[in-house]
Coordinates of C-alpha atoms in Angstrom, one line a residue:
X23 CA 0.7 -17.0 24.5
X24 CA 0.3 -20.6 24.5
X25 CA -1.0 -23.5 22.2
X26 CA -3.0 -26.3 23.5
X27 CA -3.3 -29.5 21.7
X28 CA -6.6 -31.4 23.1
X29 CA -7.9 -34.9 22.4
X30 CA -11.3 -35.7 23.1
X31 CA -13.7 -39.3 23.3
X32 CA -17.4 -37.9 23.0
X33 CA -18.1 -38.7 19.4
X34 CA -15.1 -40.9 18.5
X35 CA -14.7 -38.4 15.5
X36 CA -13.3 -35.0 14.8
X37 CA -15.3 -32.5 13.9
X38 CA -15.7 -28.6 13.2
X39 CA -18.3 -27.2 15.4
X40 CA -19.4 -23.8 16.8
X41 CA -20.6 -23.4 20.3
X42 CA -20.4 -21.3 23.4
X43 CA -19.2 -21.9 27.1
X44 CA -16.4 -21.7 29.4
X45 CA -13.3 -23.2 30.6
X46 CA -10.6 -23.3 33.5
X47 CA -7.7 -24.9 33.8
X48 CA -4.6 -25.5 35.5
X49 CA -0.9 -25.7 34.0
X50 CA 2.5 -27.4 35.6
X51 CA 5.5 -25.8 33.9
X52 CA 8.2 -28.3 33.3
X53 CA 10.5 -25.7 31.3
X54 CA 10.7 -22.5 29.9
X55 CA 8.7 -24.1 27.0
X56 CA 6.9 -27.1 28.2
X57 CA 3.7 -27.4 30.8
X58 CA 1.1 -30.2 31.7
X59 CA -2.0 -28.7 31.4
X60 CA -5.9 -29.9 33.0
X61 CA -8.8 -28.3 32.0
X62 CA -12.3 -28.3 32.8
X63 CA -15.6 -26.1 31.5
X64 CA -18.9 -26.2 30.2
X65 CA -19.2 -26.3 26.4
X66 CA -22.6 -26.4 24.4
X67 CA -22.2 -26.9 20.6
X68 CA -24.6 -25.8 17.9
X69 CA -24.6 -29.4 16.4
X70 CA -24.2 -31.6 19.2
X71 CA -25.5 -31.7 22.9
X72 CA -24.1 -29.6 25.5
X73 CA -22.3 -30.9 28.4
X74 CA -19.3 -30.8 30.8
X75 CA -15.4 -31.0 28.9
X76 CA -12.4 -32.3 30.6
X77 CA -9.4 -32.4 28.9
X78 CA -5.6 -32.8 29.8
X79 CA -2.6 -32.2 27.6
X80 CA 1.1 -30.8 26.9
X81 CA 1.3 -27.0 26.7
X82 CA 3.8 -25.5 24.5
X83 CA 4.7 -21.7 25.0
X84 CA 5.9 -19.7 22.6
X85 CA 7.9 -16.5 23.8
X86 CA 6.6 -13.2 22.2
X87 CA 8.6 -10.2 21.1
X88 CA 9.7 -8.4 24.2
X89 CA 12.0 -5.4 25.3
X90 CA 15.2 -7.0 26.6
X91 CA 17.1 -5.5 29.4
X92 CA 19.4 -2.8 28.2
X93 CA 21.9 -3.1 30.9
X94 CA 24.7 -0.6 30.4
X95 CA 28.2 -2.3 29.1
X96 CA 31.4 -1.7 30.3
X97 CA 33.6 0.9 28.2
X98 CA 35.0 -1.0 25.1
X99 CA 32.7 -4.1 25.5
X100 CA 30.6 -4.7 22.7
X101 CA 27.3 -7.0 22.5
X102 CA 28.3 -10.6 21.8
X103 CA 28.0 -11.4 17.9
X104 CA 26.4 -14.3 16.9
X105 CA 27.0 -17.1 15.6
X106 CA 29.9 -17.9 18.0
X107 CA 32.8 -20.0 16.8
X108 CA 32.6 -22.9 19.1
X109 CA 34.9 -25.5 17.8
X110 CA 36.2 -27.2 21.0
X111 CA 34.9 -25.0 23.4
X112 CA 32.6 -27.2 26.2
X113 CA 28.9 -26.7 25.9
X114 CA 28.7 -25.7 29.3
X115 CA 31.1 -23.0 29.0
X116 CA 29.9 -19.6 30.0
X117 CA 32.8 -17.9 28.8
X118 CA 33.9 -18.1 25.2
X119 CA 36.8 -17.1 23.2
X120 CA 35.7 -16.4 19.8
X121 CA 36.7 -15.3 16.5
X122 CA 40.4 -16.3 17.0
X123 CA 42.5 -15.2 14.1
X124 CA 46.4 -15.1 13.9
X125 CA 48.5 -13.3 11.4
X126 CA 51.3 -14.8 9.7
X127 CA 54.1 -15.5 11.9
X128 CA 57.5 -14.3 10.5
X129 CA 60.3 -15.8 12.4
X130 CA 62.6 -13.1 11.7
X131 CA 60.4 -10.9 13.9
X132 CA 60.3 -13.3 16.9
X133 CA 61.5 -10.6 19.3
X134 CA 58.8 -8.3 18.0
X135 CA 55.5 -10.5 19.1
X136 CA 56.5 -10.1 22.4
X137 CA 55.5 -6.2 22.7
X138 CA 53.2 -6.8 19.3
X139 CA 50.1 -8.9 18.8
X140 CA 50.2 -12.2 16.9
X141 CA 46.6 -12.2 16.7
X142 CA 43.6 -11.5 18.3
X143 CA 40.1 -13.1 19.6
X144 CA 37.2 -11.7 21.7
X145 CA 36.0 -13.3 25.0
X146 CA 32.1 -13.5 25.1
X147 CA 30.3 -14.2 28.4
X148 CA 27.0 -16.2 26.8
X149 CA 25.7 -16.9 30.4
X150 CA 23.4 -15.2 32.7
X151 CA 25.9 -14.7 35.5
X152 CA 28.7 -12.2 35.7
X153 CA 32.4 -13.9 35.0
X154 CA 35.4 -12.9 37.2
X155 CA 39.1 -13.8 37.5
X156 CA 39.4 -14.0 33.9
X157 CA 42.7 -15.8 32.7
X158 CA 43.8 -16.7 29.1
X159 CA 47.4 -18.2 28.2
X160 CA 48.4 -19.1 24.7
X161 CA 51.2 -21.6 24.0
X162 CA 52.7 -22.9 20.9
X163 CA 54.6 -26.1 21.6
X164 CA 57.6 -25.9 19.4
X165 CA 58.4 -22.3 19.2
X166 CA 57.7 -21.0 23.1
X167 CA 59.8 -22.1 25.9
X168 CA 56.8 -20.8 28.5
X169 CA 53.1 -20.1 28.2
X170 CA 52.3 -16.7 27.8
X171 CA 49.6 -14.8 30.1
X172 CA 47.7 -12.8 28.2
X173 CA 46.1 -9.0 29.0
X174 CA 42.4 -9.6 29.2
X175 CA 39.7 -8.2 31.4
X176 CA 39.1 -9.1 34.7
X177 CA 35.2 -9.4 34.6
X178 CA 32.8 -9.7 32.1
X179 CA 29.4 -9.5 32.4
X180 CA 26.4 -11.3 31.1
X181 CA 25.8 -10.9 26.7
X182 CA 29.0 -9.0 27.0
X183 CA 32.5 -9.2 24.9
X184 CA 35.8 -8.0 24.5
X185 CA 38.3 -7.6 22.3
X186 CA 41.8 -9.1 23.4
X187 CA 45.4 -9.1 21.6
X188 CA 47.2 -12.2 21.6
X189 CA 51.0 -12.6 22.4
X190 CA 53.6 -14.6 22.2
X191 CA 57.2 -14.8 23.8
X192 CA 58.8 -16.8 21.1
X193 CA 62.4 -18.6 21.4
X194 CA 64.7 -18.3 18.6
X195 CA 63.8 -22.2 17.7
X196 CA 61.6 -20.5 15.1
X197 CA 64.4 -19.2 12.9
X198 CA 64.9 -22.8 12.0
X199 CA 61.9 -22.6 10.0
X200 CA 63.2 -22.9 6.3
X201 CA 60.1 -23.7 4.6
X202 CA 56.5 -22.4 5.5
X203 CA 54.8 -24.5 7.7
X204 CA 51.3 -24.7 9.9
X205 CA 51.7 -25.5 13.8
X206 CA 49.3 -25.9 16.6
X207 CA 48.5 -23.1 19.3
X208 CA 47.3 -23.8 22.6
X209 CA 45.2 -21.6 24.1
X210 CA 43.9 -22.1 28.1
X211 CA 40.9 -20.1 29.2
X212 CA 39.8 -20.2 33.0
X213 CA 37.4 -18.0 34.9
X214 CA 35.2 -17.9 38.1
X215 CA 31.3 -18.1 38.0
X216 CA 28.7 -18.1 40.8
X217 CA 32.2 -19.0 42.9
X218 CA 33.1 -22.1 40.7
X219 CA 36.2 -22.2 38.9
X220 CA 36.0 -23.2 35.4
X221 CA 38.5 -23.9 32.9
X222 CA 39.1 -25.4 29.1
X223 CA 41.4 -25.3 26.2
X224 CA 41.4 -25.1 22.7
X225 CA 43.6 -25.4 19.7
X226 CA 43.9 -23.5 16.6
X227 CA 46.3 -23.0 13.7
X228 CA 48.9 -20.7 13.0
X229 CA 50.9 -20.4 9.5
X230 CA 54.3 -19.8 9.8
X231 CA 56.6 -18.2 7.0
X232 CA 60.2 -19.3 6.2
X233 CA 62.8 -17.7 8.3
X234 CA 64.4 -15.1 5.4
X235 CA 60.3 -13.9 4.7
X236 CA 59.2 -10.5 5.2
X237 CA 56.6 -8.2 3.6
X238 CA 57.6 -4.5 2.8
X239 CA 54.7 -2.6 4.6
X240 CA 57.3 -1.1 6.7
X241 CA 61.0 -0.8 5.3
X242 CA 62.3 -0.6 8.9
X243 CA 61.6 -4.3 9.2
X244 CA 64.8 -5.1 7.1
X245 CA 66.9 -4.2 10.3
X246 CA 66.0 -7.2 11.9
X247 CA 68.0 -9.0 9.3
X248 CA 71.1 -6.6 10.2
X249 CA 73.1 -9.0 12.6
X250 CA 75.6 -7.3 13.7
X251 CA 76.9 -9.6 16.2
X252 CA 76.9 -12.8 13.9
X253 CA 80.1 -14.3 14.3
X254 CA 80.7 -14.6 10.6
X255 CA 80.1 -10.7 10.2
X256 CA 82.2 -9.9 13.1
X257 CA 85.3 -12.0 11.9
X258 CA 85.3 -10.1 8.3
X259 CA 84.4 -6.7 10.0
X260 CA 87.1 -6.6 12.4
X261 CA 89.8 -7.8 10.2
X262 CA 89.0 -5.1 7.9
X263 CA 88.5 -2.7 10.6
X264 CA 92.2 -3.4 11.9
X265 CA 94.1 -3.1 8.6
X266 CA 92.5 0.5 8.2
X267 CA 93.8 1.2 11.4
X268 CA 97.1 -0.1 10.8
X269 CA 97.5 1.6 7.1
X270 CA 97.4 5.1 8.5
X271 CA 96.0 8.0 6.8
X272 CA 95.0 8.9 10.4
X273 CA 94.1 12.6 9.2
X274 CA 91.2 11.3 7.3
X275 CA 87.8 10.8 9.1
X276 CA 87.9 7.1 10.5
X277 CA 84.0 6.4 9.7
X278 CA 84.9 7.4 6.1
X279 CA 88.5 5.4 5.6
X280 CA 86.3 2.3 7.2
X281 CA 83.2 2.7 4.5
X282 CA 85.8 2.5 1.9
X283 CA 87.6 -0.7 3.3
X284 CA 84.7 -2.3 3.8
X285 CA 83.4 -1.8 0.6
X286 CA 86.2 -2.7 -1.2
X287 CA 86.6 -6.1 1.2
X288 CA 83.4 -7.3 -0.4
X289 CA 84.9 -6.8 -3.8
X290 CA 88.0 -8.5 -2.9
X291 CA 85.9 -11.5 -0.9
X292 CA 84.2 -11.9 -4.0
X293 CA 80.6 -10.9 -3.6
X294 CA 78.2 -10.3 -6.7
X295 CA 75.2 -8.1 -7.1
X296 CA 72.9 -10.6 -8.8
X297 CA 68.8 -9.6 -8.7
X298 CA 66.5 -12.2 -7.5
X299 CA 64.0 -13.0 -10.4
X300 CA 61.5 -14.4 -8.0
X301 CA 61.2 -11.2 -5.6
X302 CA 62.9 -7.8 -7.0
X303 CA 62.6 -5.3 -4.7
X304 CA 61.8 -2.8 -7.6
X305 CA 58.4 -4.7 -7.6
X306 CA 57.8 -5.9 -4.2
X307 CA 58.5 -2.9 -2.3
X308 CA 55.4 -1.4 -4.2
X309 CA 53.4 -3.9 -2.7
X310 CA 53.0 -4.1 1.1
X311 CA 51.4 -7.2 1.9
X312 CA 53.7 -9.5 -1.0
X313 CA 56.3 -11.5 0.6
X314 CA 59.9 -11.2 -0.1
X315 CA 62.9 -13.4 0.5
X316 CA 65.8 -11.7 2.4
X317 CA 69.0 -12.8 3.0
X318 CA 70.7 -12.8 6.3
X319 CA 74.4 -11.6 6.0
X320 CA 76.2 -14.8 7.0
X321 CA 73.9 -16.2 3.8
X322 CA 75.1 -13.7 1.5
X323 CA 78.7 -14.3 2.5
X324 CA 78.4 -17.9 2.0
X325 CA 76.5 -17.5 -1.4
X326 CA 79.0 -14.7 -2.1
X327 CA 75.8 -13.1 -4.0
X328 CA 72.7 -11.0 -3.2
X329 CA 70.2 -8.5 -4.7
X330 CA 70.2 -5.0 -3.3
X331 CA 68.1 -5.5 -0.1
X332 CA 70.8 -8.2 0.4
X333 CA 73.8 -6.4 0.0
X334 CA 72.6 -3.3 1.9
X335 CA 71.8 -5.6 5.1
X336 CA 75.6 -7.3 4.7
X337 CA 77.4 -3.6 4.4
X338 CA 75.0 -2.2 7.1
X339 CA 75.9 -5.1 9.4
X340 CA 79.5 -5.0 8.6
X341 CA 79.9 -1.3 9.7
X342 CA 77.7 -1.9 13.0
X343 CA 79.5 -4.2 13.6
X344 CA 82.7 -2.4 14.2
X345 CA 80.7 0.9 15.7
X346 CA 79.6 2.7 12.9
X347 CA 75.9 3.9 12.6
X348 CA 74.4 3.0 9.4
X349 CA 71.0 3.8 7.7
X350 CA 68.7 2.6 5.0
X351 CA 67.8 4.7 2.0
X352 CA 64.8 4.3 0.3
X353 CA 63.8 5.5 -3.1
X354 CA 61.3 4.4 -5.4
X355 CA 62.0 0.6 -6.4
X356 CA 65.6 0.7 -4.5
X357 CA 67.4 0.5 -1.2
X358 CA 70.8 1.2 -0.2
X359 CA 73.0 2.7 2.4
X360 CA 74.3 5.6 4.3
X361 CA 77.2 5.6 6.6
X362 CA 77.3 8.1 9.3
X363 CA 80.3 10.4 9.2
X364 CA 80.3 11.6 12.7
X365 CA 80.6 15.2 11.3
X366 CA 78.3 18.0 12.1
X367 CA 77.6 21.0 10.3
X368 CA 81.0 23.2 10.0
X369 CA 83.2 19.9 10.4
X370 CA 82.0 18.2 7.0
X371 CA 82.9 21.3 5.0
X372 CA 86.6 21.0 6.2
X373 CA 86.7 17.2 4.3
X374 CA 84.0 17.2 1.8
X375 CA 84.5 19.4 -1.6
X376 CA 81.1 18.9 -2.3
X377 CA 78.8 19.0 0.6
X378 CA 75.6 18.3 -1.6
X379 CA 77.0 14.7 -2.1
X380 CA 76.2 13.9 1.8
X381 CA 72.9 13.7 3.6
X382 CA 72.2 16.3 6.7
X383 CA 69.9 14.8 9.2
X384 CA 69.7 15.8 13.0
X385 CA 72.8 17.6 12.7
X386 CA 74.6 15.0 11.4
X387 CA 76.2 14.1 8.0
X388 CA 75.7 10.7 6.2
X389 CA 77.5 9.3 3.4
X390 CA 75.2 7.5 0.7
X391 CA 76.8 4.4 -0.7
X392 CA 75.2 2.7 -3.5
X393 CA 76.2 -1.2 -2.3
X394 CA 75.4 -2.5 -5.7
X395 CA 78.3 -1.1 -7.7
X396 CA 81.5 -2.9 -6.3
X397 CA 83.6 -3.5 -9.5
X398 CA 83.9 0.5 -9.8
X399 CA 85.0 1.1 -6.2
X400 CA 83.9 3.4 -3.6
X401 CA 84.1 6.4 -5.1
X402 CA 81.6 5.8 -8.0
X403 CA 79.4 3.8 -5.4
X404 CA 79.0 6.9 -3.2
X405 CA 78.7 9.3 -6.2
X406 CA 75.8 7.0 -7.6
X407 CA 74.2 6.9 -4.0
X408 CA 74.4 10.4 -3.8
X409 CA 72.7 11.2 -7.1
X410 CA 69.8 9.1 -6.4
X411 CA 69.3 11.1 -3.2
X412 CA 69.3 14.2 -4.7
X413 CA 67.1 13.3 -7.7
X414 CA 64.6 12.0 -5.2
X415 CA 64.6 13.8 -2.3
X416 CA 63.3 16.9 -4.0
X417 CA 60.2 14.9 -5.3
X418 CA 59.7 14.0 -1.1
X419 CA 60.3 10.3 -2.5
X420 CA 63.7 9.5 -0.5
X421 CA 63.7 8.3 3.2
X422 CA 66.7 7.8 5.7
X423 CA 66.0 5.4 7.8
X424 CA 69.0 4.9 10.8
X425 CA 69.4 1.3 11.8
X426 CA 69.5 1.8 15.5
X427 CA 66.2 3.8 15.6
X428 CA 64.8 0.6 13.4
X429 CA 65.9 -1.8 16.0
X430 CA 63.7 -0.3 18.8
X431 CA 60.8 -2.0 16.9
X432 CA 62.3 -4.6 15.0
X433 CA 65.6 -5.9 16.6
X434 CA 67.9 -8.0 15.1
X435 CA 67.5 -11.6 14.8
X436 CA 70.6 -13.7 14.8
X437 CA 70.6 -17.3 13.5
X438 CA 70.9 -20.2 15.7
X439 CA 72.8 -22.1 13.3
X440 CA 76.4 -22.7 13.3
X441 CA 78.1 -19.9 11.3
X442 CA 79.8 -21.0 8.2
X443 CA 83.5 -21.0 8.0
X444 CA 84.6 -18.1 5.7
X445 CA 87.8 -17.4 3.6
X446 CA 88.5 -13.8 5.0
X447 CA 90.6 -11.7 2.5
X448 CA 94.2 -11.3 3.9
X449 CA 95.4 -7.8 4.7
X450 CA 97.9 -8.0 1.9
X451 CA 95.1 -8.5 -0.8
X452 CA 92.6 -6.0 0.9
X453 CA 95.2 -3.1 1.5
X454 CA 96.5 -2.3 -2.0
X455 CA 92.8 -2.2 -3.4
X456 CA 91.9 -0.2 0.0
X457 CA 94.9 2.3 -0.5
X458 CA 94.1 2.8 -4.2
X459 CA 90.3 3.8 -3.5
X460 CA 91.4 5.9 -0.3
X461 CA 93.9 8.0 -2.6
X462 CA 91.2 8.4 -5.2
X463 CA 88.9 10.0 -2.7
X464 CA 91.9 12.1 -1.1
X465 CA 92.7 13.4 -4.9
X466 CA 89.2 13.9 -5.9
X467 CA 88.2 15.9 -2.7
X468 CA 91.4 17.9 -2.3
X469 CA 92.3 19.0 -5.8
X470 CA 89.6 21.5 -6.3
X471 CA 90.3 23.1 -2.9
X472 CA 94.1 23.0 -3.8
X473 CA 93.4 25.0 -6.8
X474 CA 91.2 27.7 -5.5
X475 CA 93.6 28.0 -2.6
X476 CA 96.4 28.4 -4.9
X477 CA 94.6 31.0 -7.1
X478 CA 94.0 33.2 -3.8
X479 CA 97.6 33.0 -3.0
X480 CA 98.8 34.0 -6.3
X481 CA 96.5 36.7 -6.4
X482 CA 97.6 38.0 -2.6
X483 CA 101.3 37.1 -2.4
X484 CA 102.6 36.8 1.0
X485 CA 99.3 36.1 2.6
X486 CA 100.2 34.2 5.6
X487 CA 96.6 32.9 6.5
X488 CA 96.2 31.6 3.0
X489 CA 99.4 29.8 2.9
X490 CA 98.5 28.4 6.6
X491 CA 95.2 27.2 5.1
X492 CA 96.8 25.5 2.4
X493 CA 99.1 23.6 4.7
X494 CA 96.1 22.6 6.9
X495 CA 94.5 21.3 3.9
X496 CA 97.2 19.2 2.8
X497 CA 97.5 17.7 6.7
X498 CA 94.2 17.2 7.0
X499 CA 94.5 14.5 4.0
X500 CA 97.7 13.2 5.5
X501 CA 99.9 14.7 3.0
X502 CA 102.3 15.7 5.5
X503 CA 105.1 16.4 3.6
X504 CA 103.3 19.2 1.5
X505 CA 101.9 20.4 4.6
X506 CA 105.1 20.9 6.4
X507 CA 106.7 22.8 3.3
X508 CA 103.7 25.3 3.4
X509 CA 103.8 25.7 7.3
X510 CA 107.6 26.2 7.0
X511 CA 107.2 29.4 4.3
X512 CA 105.2 31.4 7.3
X513 CA 107.0 30.0 10.7
X514 CA 109.9 31.7 10.2
X515 CA 111.6 35.2 10.0
X516 CA 111.2 38.3 11.6
X517 CA 107.0 37.6 11.8
X518 CA 106.1 34.0 12.5
X519 CA 102.6 33.1 12.0
X520 CA 101.7 31.5 15.2
X521 CA 99.0 28.8 13.7
X522 CA 101.7 27.7 11.4
X523 CA 103.9 27.4 14.4
X524 CA 101.3 25.3 16.1
X525 CA 100.6 23.1 12.9
X526 CA 104.4 22.3 12.6
X527 CA 104.2 21.0 16.7
X528 CA 101.1 19.2 15.4
X529 CA 103.1 17.1 12.8
X530 CA 105.7 16.6 15.1
X531 CA 103.4 15.3 17.6
X532 CA 101.3 12.9 15.3
X533 CA 105.0 11.5 14.4
X534 CA 105.5 11.2 18.2
X535 CA 108.4 13.3 18.2
X536 CA 107.6 15.0 21.5
X537 CA 110.7 17.4 22.5
X538 CA 110.3 19.1 18.8
X539 CA 106.2 19.2 19.2
X540 CA 106.8 21.1 22.8
X541 CA 109.0 23.7 21.2
X542 CA 106.9 24.6 18.6
X543 CA 103.8 24.6 20.8
X544 CA 105.5 27.3 23.3
X545 CA 106.5 29.6 20.5
X546 CA 103.0 29.6 19.7
X547 CA 101.9 30.2 22.8
X548 CA 103.9 32.8 23.7
X549 CA 103.3 34.7 20.5
X550 CA 99.3 34.1 21.2
X551 CA 98.8 33.6 24.6
X552 CA 95.2 33.6 24.9
X553 CA 95.2 30.6 21.7
X554 CA 92.7 27.9 23.0
X555 CA 94.4 25.4 20.4
X556 CA 98.1 26.8 21.6
X557 CA 96.8 26.2 25.6
X558 CA 95.4 22.4 24.2
X559 CA 98.5 21.8 22.6
X560 CA 100.9 22.4 25.1
X561 CA 98.6 20.5 27.8
X562 CA 98.5 17.5 25.8
X563 CA 102.0 17.2 24.9
X564 CA 103.2 18.2 28.5
X565 CA 100.8 15.5 29.5
X566 CA 102.4 12.7 27.2
X567 CA 105.7 13.8 28.9
X568 CA 104.2 13.3 32.3
X569 CA 104.5 17.1 33.4
X570 CA 101.5 16.9 35.3
X571 CA 101.9 20.2 37.1
X572 CA 102.1 22.3 33.6
X573 CA 99.3 20.6 32.5
X574 CA 97.1 21.7 35.1
X575 CA 98.4 25.3 34.6
X576 CA 97.8 25.6 31.1
X577 CA 94.5 23.1 31.0
X578 CA 92.9 25.3 33.9
X579 CA 93.2 28.4 31.5
X580 CA 92.1 26.7 28.5
X581 CA 88.7 25.5 30.6
X582 CA 88.4 29.1 30.9
X583 CA 88.8 30.5 27.5
X584 CA 87.1 27.8 25.7
X585 CA 85.3 25.1 27.9
X586 CA 83.7 23.1 25.0
X587 CA 87.0 22.2 23.9
X588 CA 88.7 21.4 27.2
X589 CA 85.6 18.9 27.6
X590 CA 86.3 17.2 24.5
X591 CA 89.7 16.5 25.7
X592 CA 88.7 16.0 29.5
X593 CA 91.2 12.9 30.1
X594 CA 94.0 15.6 30.2
X595 CA 92.0 16.2 34.0
X596 CA 93.6 12.1 34.7
X597 CA 96.8 10.7 35.0
X598 CA 98.7 7.5 34.0
X599 CA 96.7 4.4 32.9
X600 CA 93.3 6.1 33.8
X601 CA 94.2 9.0 31.3
X602 CA 95.2 6.6 28.7
X603 CA 91.7 4.7 29.0
X604 CA 89.8 7.9 28.9
X605 CA 91.5 9.1 25.6
X606 CA 91.1 6.0 24.0
X607 CA 87.4 5.8 25.1
X608 CA 87.0 9.0 23.4
X609 CA 89.0 8.0 20.3
X610 CA 91.1 11.1 20.4
X611 CA 94.8 9.8 21.1
X612 CA 95.9 10.4 17.3
X613 CA 93.6 13.5 16.8
X614 CA 95.0 16.9 16.4
X615 CA 93.3 20.4 16.0
X616 CA 94.9 22.1 13.6
X617 CA 94.8 26.2 13.4
X618 CA 93.5 27.6 10.4

């Protein structure tokens, strides 16, 4: 298809005429569009004379609408979009990085972006030859120590494009951003075409939120704020844990005792629950893209105030700091915490009178704690947390999210700043408050059970099993004198009750009165030679007395009768310091098995 422009000098004027004739010509192409042409021929016009015609001119070729080469594309490679975003890209570039987009960078998730994309882009081959050896590198100068090489196709055919994810290996320097900002991102592109290496760089802009910012599109994200290894958190948590261990009450589950003490410590320290009017959880939790402001635990300790998510994060961090697993509980408009008891089905029933006030998940019981209730004490906080769970789980609107599992996706991000100096509550301030709440917990749990057993004993006087069970109940809650009274009722006389003898031995064992404990244990074993608890008790006290030959004999019998129980106390296979370390690692030095 061609358009020819001609100019003649035959008449000196331009005019329109009809005629006939023949023309031949020659064209010399200068490009795909322009050519130089020479034409000659014979023309006869109706209103002029006939004659020869010679003309020279420029030929402009307009491309027709033909059928393009429909070559097969690589899987996942799409046709190139038009127009391309070419800002900063050299005009000679055959490989274009197009449509570079970034999500807002949230500093608290800086470790998350190593495995998950911060943005995306398209690589487009705009040339007529295949490109290979493609490499794309990304760098954020202020927040990355090294350039991050991206995962891209090695080859791209002409006209094809491929979508790529953009990752960034960020440093904790990004956690110094206290106000939202914008930063430059450098992207380097290199490739090979026709054997020639080519490369160029472009700059794009990234929005960075402040370090306390988060969206609630995934509630597990809050786990990144649970900084259990923060020095300020460790200082408070370990001081509280030390007080718990020295205060006694070893018969009560350690996780429960620590949960009580840690919540009371927040009250003694002066933490207050304050709703954040700018970003209340109740409102923002229902808006997946709304940005919330969450405090790191050290900030809440420094400010001595926070809303429900801030207090939940702090409490979870304190418990995790001493090795006790926690979980977030989410219900519509609210978030609070659950503490792992370490007790499974069958074990929890022996400690808790109201098992419906616990949460059973994956064969383990969790204790819900409403952390915003600090003034009324732990028992009230527990009751309130249990009530919210019961009301919402029946509507399928409650969820328990273990922190350890959430950390697998959203790791904790400790602040790089120096920790604040905290005025940690002294043990003499905390211990009376803790003891009062622990006693309240024991009273609440034990007296319904005591009343029930006493009524059963009154209906069946002299029933040794019921009397022993009442003694075990007292013993498990640390009420040693009451327990001893019940056990002694049925440990004397012509027909002593073997479990009562063993339980009296346990009381002496816990008091480190080892000869007395051994005497009771041996009497129990003589009356019940196949009793696993009696074999274990005799093995343990002889181990403490370093009678290792006797230990080997009784412990071997225990392995045959009750292998699971034997494994639980496997430190009995060792001696001396090695055995002590094994027992401490299993946290069973002060644990005894009560025989009901």
